[in-house]
Tab-separated table of C-alpha atoms and ligand atoms in Angstrom:
chain	number	residue	atom	x	y	z
T	1	MET	CA	40.138	-30.917	-30.634
T	2	LYS	CA	38.040	-32.016	-27.671
T	3	ASN	CA	35.581	-33.711	-30.004
T	4	ILE	CA	38.327	-35.553	-31.883
T	5	LEU	CA	39.741	-36.693	-28.554
T	6	ARG	CA	36.316	-37.862	-27.442
T	7	SER	CA	35.812	-39.810	-30.678
T	8	CYS	CA	39.218	-41.449	-30.239
T	9	ILE	CA	38.412	-42.433	-26.677
T	10	PHE	CA	35.064	-43.863	-27.760
T	11	ALA	CA	36.729	-45.784	-30.612
T	12	VAL	CA	39.286	-47.293	-28.199
T	13	MET	CA	36.503	-48.090	-25.733
T	14	ALA	CA	34.419	-49.712	-28.456
T	15	ILE	CA	37.330	-51.938	-29.499
T	16	ALA	CA	38.023	-52.799	-25.859
T	17	LEU	CA	34.372	-53.688	-25.290
T	18	LEU	CA	33.982	-55.623	-28.534
T	19	PRO	CA	35.256	-59.034	-27.367
T	20	ALA	CA	33.084	-58.972	-24.223
T	21	GLY	CA	30.075	-57.807	-26.236
T	22	THR	CA	30.557	-60.464	-28.914
T	23	LEU	CA	31.085	-63.100	-26.262
T	24	ALA	CA	27.888	-62.022	-24.510
T	25	GLN	CA	26.038	-62.212	-27.834
T	26	GLU	CA	27.253	-65.778	-28.321
T	27	ARG	CA	26.153	-66.701	-24.817
T	28	ARG	CA	22.729	-65.053	-25.117
T	29	ASP	CA	19.687	-67.333	-24.943
T	30	LYS	CA	21.934	-70.382	-24.509
T	31	GLU	CA	21.637	-72.398	-21.320
T	32	GLN	CA	24.574	-72.022	-18.938
T	33	THR	CA	25.174	-74.415	-16.066
T	34	TYR	CA	26.894	-73.402	-12.856
T	35	VAL	CA	27.674	-75.594	-9.852
T	36	LEU	CA	28.993	-74.097	-6.609
T	37	GLU	CA	31.673	-76.635	-5.653
T	38	HIS	CA	32.257	-75.330	-2.147
T	39	PRO	CA	29.075	-73.979	-0.538
T	40	TYR	CA	29.602	-71.595	2.374
T	41	GLU	CA	28.090	-71.833	5.834
T	42	VAL	CA	25.285	-69.438	6.645
T	43	THR	CA	24.547	-68.648	10.284
T	44	LYS	CA	21.321	-67.411	11.798
T	45	ILE	CA	21.636	-63.751	12.759
T	46	THR	CA	19.061	-62.458	15.223
T	47	PRO	CA	17.975	-58.871	14.551
T	48	PRO	CA	18.305	-56.393	17.422
T	49	GLN	CA	15.228	-55.710	19.552
T	50	GLY	CA	15.576	-51.948	20.113
T	51	LYS	CA	13.766	-49.253	18.115
T	52	LYS	CA	16.354	-46.463	18.050
T	53	ILE	CA	17.986	-45.855	14.642
T	54	LYS	CA	21.381	-44.168	14.795
T	55	ASN	CA	22.991	-45.533	11.632
T	56	VAL	CA	21.794	-46.648	8.199
T	57	ILE	CA	23.760	-48.905	5.862
T	58	LEU	CA	22.374	-49.028	2.313
T	59	MET	CA	23.678	-51.992	0.328
T	60	ILE	CA	23.155	-51.963	-3.435
T	61	GLY	CA	23.604	-55.065	-5.560
T	62	ASP	CA	24.033	-53.410	-8.946
T	63	GLY	CA	21.679	-55.220	-11.356
T	64	MET	CA	20.516	-57.713	-8.688
T	65	SER	CA	16.980	-59.040	-9.135
T	66	LEU	CA	15.094	-61.781	-7.314
T	67	MET	CA	16.331	-64.121	-10.034
T	68	HIS	CA	19.962	-63.451	-9.111
T	69	VAL	CA	19.169	-63.970	-5.443
T	70	TYR	CA	17.202	-67.171	-6.009
T	71	SER	CA	19.903	-68.570	-8.324
T	72	ALA	CA	22.606	-67.770	-5.750
T	73	TRP	CA	20.428	-69.309	-3.018
T	74	THR	CA	20.003	-72.514	-5.058
T	75	ALA	CA	23.732	-72.749	-5.846
T	76	ASN	CA	24.582	-72.404	-2.131
T	77	ARG	CA	22.308	-75.388	-1.332
T	78	GLY	CA	19.342	-73.328	-0.195
T	79	LYS	CA	20.890	-70.784	2.112
T	80	LEU	CA	21.948	-67.149	1.993
T	81	PHE	CA	22.817	-64.584	4.647
T	82	LEU	CA	20.203	-62.386	3.010
T	83	ASP	CA	17.533	-64.769	4.354
T	84	ASN	CA	18.187	-63.265	7.808
T	85	CYS	CA	16.392	-60.076	6.756
T	86	GLN	CA	13.188	-59.150	8.590
T	87	THR	CA	11.077	-57.582	5.856
T	88	VAL	CA	10.905	-57.483	2.076
T	89	GLY	CA	9.437	-54.871	-0.273
T	90	LEU	CA	9.458	-54.232	-4.016
T	91	SER	CA	10.896	-51.169	-5.719
T	92	LYS	CA	9.787	-49.754	-9.091
T	93	THR	CA	12.889	-48.606	-10.902
T	94	TYR	CA	11.780	-46.778	-14.096
T	95	CYS	CA	13.410	-43.368	-14.580
T	96	ALA	CA	12.183	-39.940	-15.733
T	97	ASN	CA	12.478	-40.622	-19.476
T	98	LYS	CA	12.846	-44.408	-19.865
T	99	LEU	CA	11.052	-47.485	-18.605
T	100	ILE	CA	14.310	-49.436	-18.332
T	101	THR	CA	16.691	-47.445	-16.171
T	102	ASP	CA	20.465	-47.498	-15.659
T	103	SER	CA	22.696	-47.133	-12.612
T	104	GLY	CA	22.921	-43.384	-13.221
T	105	ALA	CA	19.215	-42.656	-12.893
T	106	GLY	CA	18.446	-45.741	-10.752
T	107	GLY	CA	21.139	-44.923	-8.215
T	108	THR	CA	20.299	-41.209	-8.250
T	109	ALA	CA	16.741	-42.135	-7.202
T	110	LEU	CA	18.103	-44.080	-4.218
T	111	ALA	CA	20.711	-41.442	-3.354
T	112	THR	CA	18.612	-38.277	-3.786
T	113	GLY	CA	14.935	-39.273	-3.890
T	114	GLN	CA	14.481	-37.862	-7.418
T	115	LYS	CA	13.724	-39.707	-10.638
T	116	THR	CA	16.070	-38.289	-13.237
T	117	ILE	CA	16.937	-38.971	-16.857
T	118	TYR	CA	18.803	-42.009	-18.177
T	119	HIS	CA	22.599	-41.779	-17.746
T	120	ALA	CA	22.442	-38.800	-15.357
T	121	VAL	CA	24.294	-38.962	-12.029
T	122	GLY	CA	23.316	-36.862	-9.008
T	123	VAL	CA	21.413	-34.243	-11.025
T	124	ASP	CA	17.738	-33.618	-11.844
T	125	PRO	CA	16.418	-33.900	-15.433
T	126	GLU	CA	17.563	-30.297	-16.091
T	127	GLY	CA	21.085	-31.066	-14.899
T	128	ARG	CA	20.807	-29.262	-11.557
T	129	PRO	CA	22.860	-30.881	-8.750
T	130	LEU	CA	20.849	-32.784	-6.128
T	131	LYS	CA	21.703	-33.364	-2.477
T	132	SER	CA	22.259	-37.022	-1.625
T	133	LEU	CA	21.891	-38.980	1.599
T	134	VAL	CA	25.634	-38.407	2.058
T	135	ASP	CA	25.111	-34.620	1.984
T	136	LEU	CA	22.015	-34.697	4.210
T	137	ALA	CA	23.578	-37.013	6.798
T	138	ALA	CA	26.760	-34.907	6.870
T	139	ALA	CA	24.674	-31.758	7.403
T	140	LYS	CA	23.177	-33.416	10.503
T	141	GLY	CA	26.611	-34.122	11.944
T	142	LYS	CA	26.724	-37.774	10.964
T	143	SER	CA	29.708	-39.444	9.350
T	144	THR	CA	29.254	-40.827	5.848
T	145	GLY	CA	30.957	-43.359	3.654
T	146	LEU	CA	31.019	-45.441	0.473
T	147	ALA	CA	32.622	-48.826	-0.241
T	148	VAL	CA	32.438	-50.329	-3.738
T	149	THR	CA	34.260	-52.908	-5.877
T	150	CYS	CA	34.204	-50.817	-9.073
T	151	ARG	CA	35.988	-47.716	-10.376
T	152	LEU	CA	34.703	-44.662	-8.535
T	153	TRP	CA	33.561	-42.881	-11.695
T	154	ASP	CA	31.035	-45.679	-12.177
T	155	ALA	CA	27.482	-44.485	-11.749
T	156	THR	CA	26.415	-45.941	-8.402
T	157	PRO	CA	29.101	-44.424	-6.139
T	158	ALA	CA	29.045	-41.253	-8.276
T	159	ASP	CA	25.273	-40.878	-7.674
T	160	PHE	CA	26.046	-40.181	-3.990
T	161	CYS	CA	28.924	-37.718	-4.471
T	162	CYS	CA	29.068	-36.368	-8.017
T	163	HIS	CA	26.869	-34.370	-10.377
T	164	ASN	CA	26.754	-34.788	-14.127
T	165	ILE	CA	24.025	-35.148	-16.731
T	166	ASP	CA	26.281	-37.622	-18.595
T	167	ARG	CA	27.715	-40.614	-16.752
T	168	ASP	CA	30.341	-41.004	-19.490
T	169	ALA	CA	32.016	-37.717	-18.489
T	170	GLU	CA	34.267	-39.815	-16.276
T	171	ALA	CA	37.169	-37.437	-15.652
T	172	ALA	CA	34.765	-34.621	-14.669
T	173	ILE	CA	32.765	-36.988	-12.478
T	174	VAL	CA	35.704	-38.185	-10.346
T	175	ALA	CA	36.836	-34.587	-9.796
T	176	ASP	CA	33.577	-34.027	-7.874
T	177	TYR	CA	34.798	-36.354	-5.102
T	178	VAL	CA	37.107	-33.569	-3.940
T	179	ASN	CA	34.007	-31.631	-2.866
T	180	CYS	CA	32.017	-34.609	-1.592
T	181	ASN	CA	30.868	-34.836	2.010
T	182	ALA	CA	31.865	-38.493	2.451
T	183	ASP	CA	34.360	-39.176	5.257
T	184	TYR	CA	35.327	-42.649	4.055
T	185	VAL	CA	35.548	-43.784	0.447
T	186	PHE	CA	36.888	-47.135	-0.741
T	187	GLY	CA	36.919	-48.156	-4.403
T	188	GLY	CA	38.916	-48.427	-7.615
T	189	GLY	CA	39.721	-45.972	-10.365
T	190	ALA	CA	43.031	-44.374	-9.311
T	191	LYS	CA	43.996	-43.733	-12.927
T	192	LEU	CA	41.563	-40.824	-13.250
T	193	PHE	CA	42.640	-39.295	-9.921
T	194	GLU	CA	46.245	-38.811	-11.047
T	195	ASN	CA	48.026	-38.261	-14.370
T	196	ARG	CA	44.967	-36.377	-15.556
T	197	LYS	CA	44.765	-34.488	-18.838
T	198	ASP	CA	43.812	-31.326	-16.927
T	199	GLY	CA	46.974	-31.650	-14.821
T	200	ARG	CA	45.103	-31.950	-11.526
T	201	ASP	CA	46.224	-34.448	-8.874
T	202	LEU	CA	42.982	-35.307	-7.102
T	203	PHE	CA	44.746	-37.292	-4.378
T	204	ALA	CA	46.811	-34.207	-3.521
T	205	GLU	CA	43.633	-32.102	-3.515
T	206	LEU	CA	41.944	-34.611	-1.208
T	207	ARG	CA	44.941	-34.555	1.148
T	208	ALA	CA	44.751	-30.760	1.196
T	209	LYS	CA	41.157	-31.217	2.407
T	210	GLY	CA	42.273	-33.400	5.279
T	211	PHE	CA	41.895	-36.858	3.760
T	212	GLN	CA	44.358	-39.683	4.173
T	213	THR	CA	44.779	-41.369	0.787
T	214	PRO	CA	46.037	-44.941	1.316
T	215	ARG	CA	46.830	-46.756	-1.930
T	216	SER	CA	46.926	-50.301	-0.552
T	217	TRP	CA	44.956	-52.435	1.870
T	218	GLU	CA	48.051	-52.651	4.097
T	219	ASP	CA	48.187	-48.853	4.373
T	220	LEU	CA	44.439	-48.589	4.948
T	221	VAL	CA	44.349	-50.997	7.913
T	222	THR	CA	46.908	-48.952	9.847
T	223	ILE	CA	44.587	-45.913	9.884
T	224	LYS	CA	42.739	-45.561	13.179
T	225	ASN	CA	40.804	-42.306	12.739
T	226	GLY	CA	40.184	-39.327	10.480
T	227	LYS	CA	38.925	-38.983	6.919
T	228	VAL	CA	39.983	-41.636	4.411
T	229	PHE	CA	39.893	-41.818	0.620
T	230	ALA	CA	41.263	-45.260	-0.285
T	231	VAL	CA	41.800	-46.116	-3.954
T	232	PRO	CA	44.119	-49.140	-4.173
T	233	TYR	CA	43.292	-50.050	-7.776
T	234	SER	CA	43.805	-48.387	-11.133
T	235	VAL	CA	40.325	-49.356	-12.404
T	236	ASP	CA	38.143	-52.030	-10.737
T	237	THR	CA	39.071	-54.239	-7.783
T	238	PRO	CA	40.294	-57.750	-8.769
T	239	LEU	CA	37.882	-60.542	-9.733
T	240	PRO	CA	35.878	-62.042	-6.847
T	241	ALA	CA	38.041	-65.196	-6.653
T	242	ASP	CA	41.235	-63.114	-6.471
T	243	ARG	CA	40.183	-60.448	-3.998
T	244	GLY	CA	38.738	-62.720	-1.286
T	245	ASP	CA	36.561	-60.939	1.253
T	246	LEU	CA	37.864	-57.487	0.292
T	247	LEU	CA	34.411	-55.863	0.071
T	248	ALA	CA	33.479	-57.093	3.552
T	249	ARG	CA	36.841	-55.976	5.001
T	250	ALA	CA	36.729	-52.575	3.301
T	251	SER	CA	33.151	-52.062	4.493
T	252	LEU	CA	33.894	-53.060	8.104
T	253	LYS	CA	36.991	-50.828	8.103
T	254	GLY	CA	34.782	-47.942	7.011
T	255	ILE	CA	32.224	-48.751	9.699
T	256	GLU	CA	34.979	-48.869	12.336
T	257	LEU	CA	36.045	-45.328	11.398
T	258	LEU	CA	32.570	-43.856	10.804
T	259	ASN	CA	31.265	-45.318	14.071
T	260	LEU	CA	33.728	-43.171	16.040
T	261	ASN	CA	31.197	-40.353	15.536
T	262	LYS	CA	28.703	-40.413	18.416
T	263	ASN	CA	26.049	-38.911	16.086
T	264	GLY	CA	26.113	-42.051	13.946
T	265	PHE	CA	26.667	-42.592	10.257
T	266	PHE	CA	25.243	-43.328	6.817
T	267	MET	CA	27.100	-45.722	4.556
T	268	MET	CA	26.508	-47.092	1.046
T	269	ILE	CA	28.090	-50.426	0.132
T	270	GLU	CA	27.861	-51.736	-3.416
T	271	GLY	CA	28.240	-55.202	-4.905
T	272	SER	CA	29.267	-53.348	-8.039
T	273	GLN	CA	30.177	-56.005	-10.546
T	274	LEU	CA	26.992	-58.043	-10.541
T	275	ASP	CA	26.064	-55.543	-13.222
T	276	ASP	CA	29.235	-56.035	-15.289
T	277	TYR	CA	28.929	-59.831	-15.271
T	278	GLY	CA	25.228	-59.524	-16.096
T	279	HIS	CA	26.175	-57.411	-19.128
T	280	PHE	CA	28.778	-60.039	-20.120
T	281	ASN	CA	26.117	-62.760	-19.666
T	282	ASP	CA	28.751	-64.628	-17.615
T	283	LEU	CA	26.883	-66.819	-15.124
T	284	ASP	CA	30.022	-68.087	-13.371
T	285	LEU	CA	31.389	-64.632	-12.509
T	286	LEU	CA	27.877	-63.357	-11.779
T	287	MET	CA	27.336	-66.036	-9.142
T	288	GLN	CA	30.801	-65.447	-7.642
T	289	GLU	CA	29.996	-61.753	-7.288
T	290	THR	CA	26.506	-62.412	-5.892
T	291	HIS	CA	27.873	-64.835	-3.294
T	292	ASP	CA	30.586	-62.321	-2.364
T	293	PHE	CA	27.901	-59.681	-1.904
T	294	ASP	CA	25.830	-62.088	0.207
T	295	ARG	CA	28.787	-62.906	2.469
T	296	THR	CA	29.390	-59.155	2.819
T	297	ILE	CA	25.714	-58.789	3.797
T	298	GLY	CA	26.331	-61.486	6.441
T	299	GLU	CA	29.234	-59.525	7.942
T	300	ILE	CA	27.210	-56.317	7.960
T	301	TYR	CA	24.165	-58.034	9.533
T	302	LYS	CA	26.420	-59.481	12.260
T	303	TRP	CA	27.863	-56.041	12.998
T	304	ALA	CA	24.403	-54.434	12.982
T	305	ALA	CA	22.949	-57.132	15.263
T	306	GLN	CA	25.702	-56.399	17.796
T	307	ASP	CA	25.349	-52.643	17.472
T	308	GLY	CA	21.564	-52.655	17.929
T	309	GLU	CA	20.921	-49.179	16.468
T	310	THR	CA	21.699	-49.802	12.802
T	311	LEU	CA	19.196	-50.325	10.000
T	312	VAL	CA	20.528	-52.269	6.996
T	313	ILE	CA	18.738	-52.009	3.643
T	314	VAL	CA	19.733	-54.291	0.758
T	315	THR	CA	18.345	-53.481	-2.674
T	316	ALA	CA	19.235	-52.959	-6.339
T	317	ASP	CA	19.031	-50.128	-8.851
T	318	HIS	CA	17.693	-52.332	-11.695
T	319	GLU	CA	18.049	-55.813	-13.158
T	320	THR	CA	20.910	-56.689	-15.549
T	321	GLY	CA	21.038	-59.487	-18.128
T	322	GLY	CA	17.407	-60.622	-18.100
T	323	LEU	CA	18.545	-63.607	-16.036
T	324	THR	CA	16.200	-66.619	-15.920
T	325	LEU	CA	16.679	-69.777	-13.871
T	326	VAL	CA	15.342	-72.575	-16.073
T	327	ASP	CA	16.561	-75.651	-14.178
T	328	GLY	CA	18.745	-76.725	-11.305
T	329	ASP	CA	19.276	-78.948	-8.298
T	330	LEU	CA	19.245	-77.701	-4.715
T	331	LYS	CA	21.160	-80.697	-3.321
T	332	GLU	CA	23.920	-80.445	-5.931
T	333	GLY	CA	24.012	-76.644	-5.879
T	334	LYS	CA	23.450	-76.661	-9.603
T	335	ILE	CA	21.723	-73.938	-11.572
T	336	VAL	CA	20.867	-73.755	-15.256
T	337	CYS	CA	20.232	-70.205	-16.439
T	338	LYS	CA	19.686	-68.143	-19.565
T	339	PHE	CA	20.206	-64.458	-20.223
T	340	SER	CA	17.837	-62.578	-22.506
T	341	THR	CA	19.768	-59.304	-22.913
T	342	GLY	CA	23.216	-57.774	-22.678
T	343	GLY	CA	21.576	-54.730	-21.113
T	344	HIS	CA	19.123	-54.088	-18.294
T	345	SER	CA	15.576	-55.413	-18.050
T	346	GLY	CA	12.396	-54.004	-16.543
T	347	VAL	CA	11.320	-55.678	-13.317
T	348	MET	CA	10.687	-54.561	-9.771
T	349	VAL	CA	13.711	-55.235	-7.573
T	350	PRO	CA	13.617	-56.548	-3.997
T	351	VAL	CA	14.240	-54.393	-0.917
T	352	TYR	CA	15.386	-56.337	2.150
T	353	ALA	CA	15.492	-54.672	5.567
T	354	PHE	CA	17.164	-55.734	8.825
T	355	GLY	CA	17.216	-53.881	12.124
T	356	PRO	CA	15.177	-51.062	13.693
T	357	GLY	CA	12.764	-49.499	11.185
T	358	ALA	CA	12.718	-52.616	8.960
T	359	GLN	CA	8.913	-52.707	9.025
T	360	GLU	CA	8.870	-49.419	7.031
T	361	PHE	CA	10.189	-51.241	3.961
T	362	THR	CA	7.314	-53.608	3.187
T	363	GLY	CA	4.942	-53.209	0.238
T	364	ILE	CA	5.353	-51.925	-3.298
T	365	PHE	CA	6.879	-48.485	-3.735
T	366	GLU	CA	8.892	-46.220	-6.018
T	367	ASN	CA	12.703	-46.446	-5.813
T	368	THR	CA	12.643	-42.832	-4.585
T	369	ALA	CA	10.654	-43.960	-1.514
T	370	ILE	CA	13.758	-45.774	-0.231
T	371	PHE	CA	15.480	-42.373	0.030
T	372	ASP	CA	12.352	-40.838	1.620
T	373	LYS	CA	12.108	-43.574	4.246
T	374	ILE	CA	15.815	-43.399	5.165
T	375	LYS	CA	15.629	-39.594	5.351
T	376	LYS	CA	12.625	-39.773	7.673
T	377	LEU	CA	14.016	-42.548	9.890
T	378	LEU	CA	17.361	-40.751	10.339
T	379	ASN	CA	15.576	-37.404	10.763
T	380	LEU	CA	17.702	-35.798	8.019
P	1	ZN	ZN1	24.534	-51.911	-16.190
């Protein structure tokens, strides 16, 4: 019965994915032109001078390579908030059994410091659960949080809180959030928290564990302290143009709450849908999402500069779409790009650091080294 059910779900998913996949196929290898009509202002943000590291904010642009960043930079007339970073390094993203990784294994490397197998989340190659930066920071008395624009069963947030050898086991994956050590979670995916086939109401279970579970932005902003699990959307958050600066607001709200802890905090913020729009080979949406992520980076840098004891790392888990910038115009904010795949490609991804400890993130290193460095700097 379970197998039949699984096949049915896969069949429905395949039909649902078909139009996007076919569309991507049609777009592949064809030049796409994008012009940013209204460029945004980018201010200079001076990094703090102190050396003490109390908090770490890890920002992951899912599928974001240098090509995405340089295309977004060109479209915004040669400026990005990301340019305020102090140091840059390169991360090698291959996983335990494949050269070209996914967000399951790629994110698990960042979250737990272990290379695992393709499509695994928060477990080693044998399927054994791994402790993430969320678990380690919580064990040291720090507060911890996640803010993403995707459904919470998606691999990147799940890598920090959930444990499964198969990222497609979505209903099982979200159930792991009930036992996660995060104090603040913001994302989409409410439909698998309630009305579940197993009869569980995960929101009720989270409330029983002391979480507040706001289901709208309006309810979230009224919360002034305590643990929060905010899931305002059934699946993903709205498209970048419709949601405004939601990722920045949701991230800063999390920081406001996590920062009440005098021991500091660890937070992961994801520009989740760069990956989706890379898979769709949709340059327009991809640039909208990249610019949204960059403006979020700007807000986080500003907060960190004021705070003085916060290290901000911006990186990616892998590249998506095989994006190539083939032409453009800096003055007009015009880019001409091609995609070479509807999947991920193999390339080192950039690691940008801002704040105390930034100098530790220069050079060429394994993706797992990002975990190692954060662990060491926070003394976890
Ligand atoms: Zn992907």
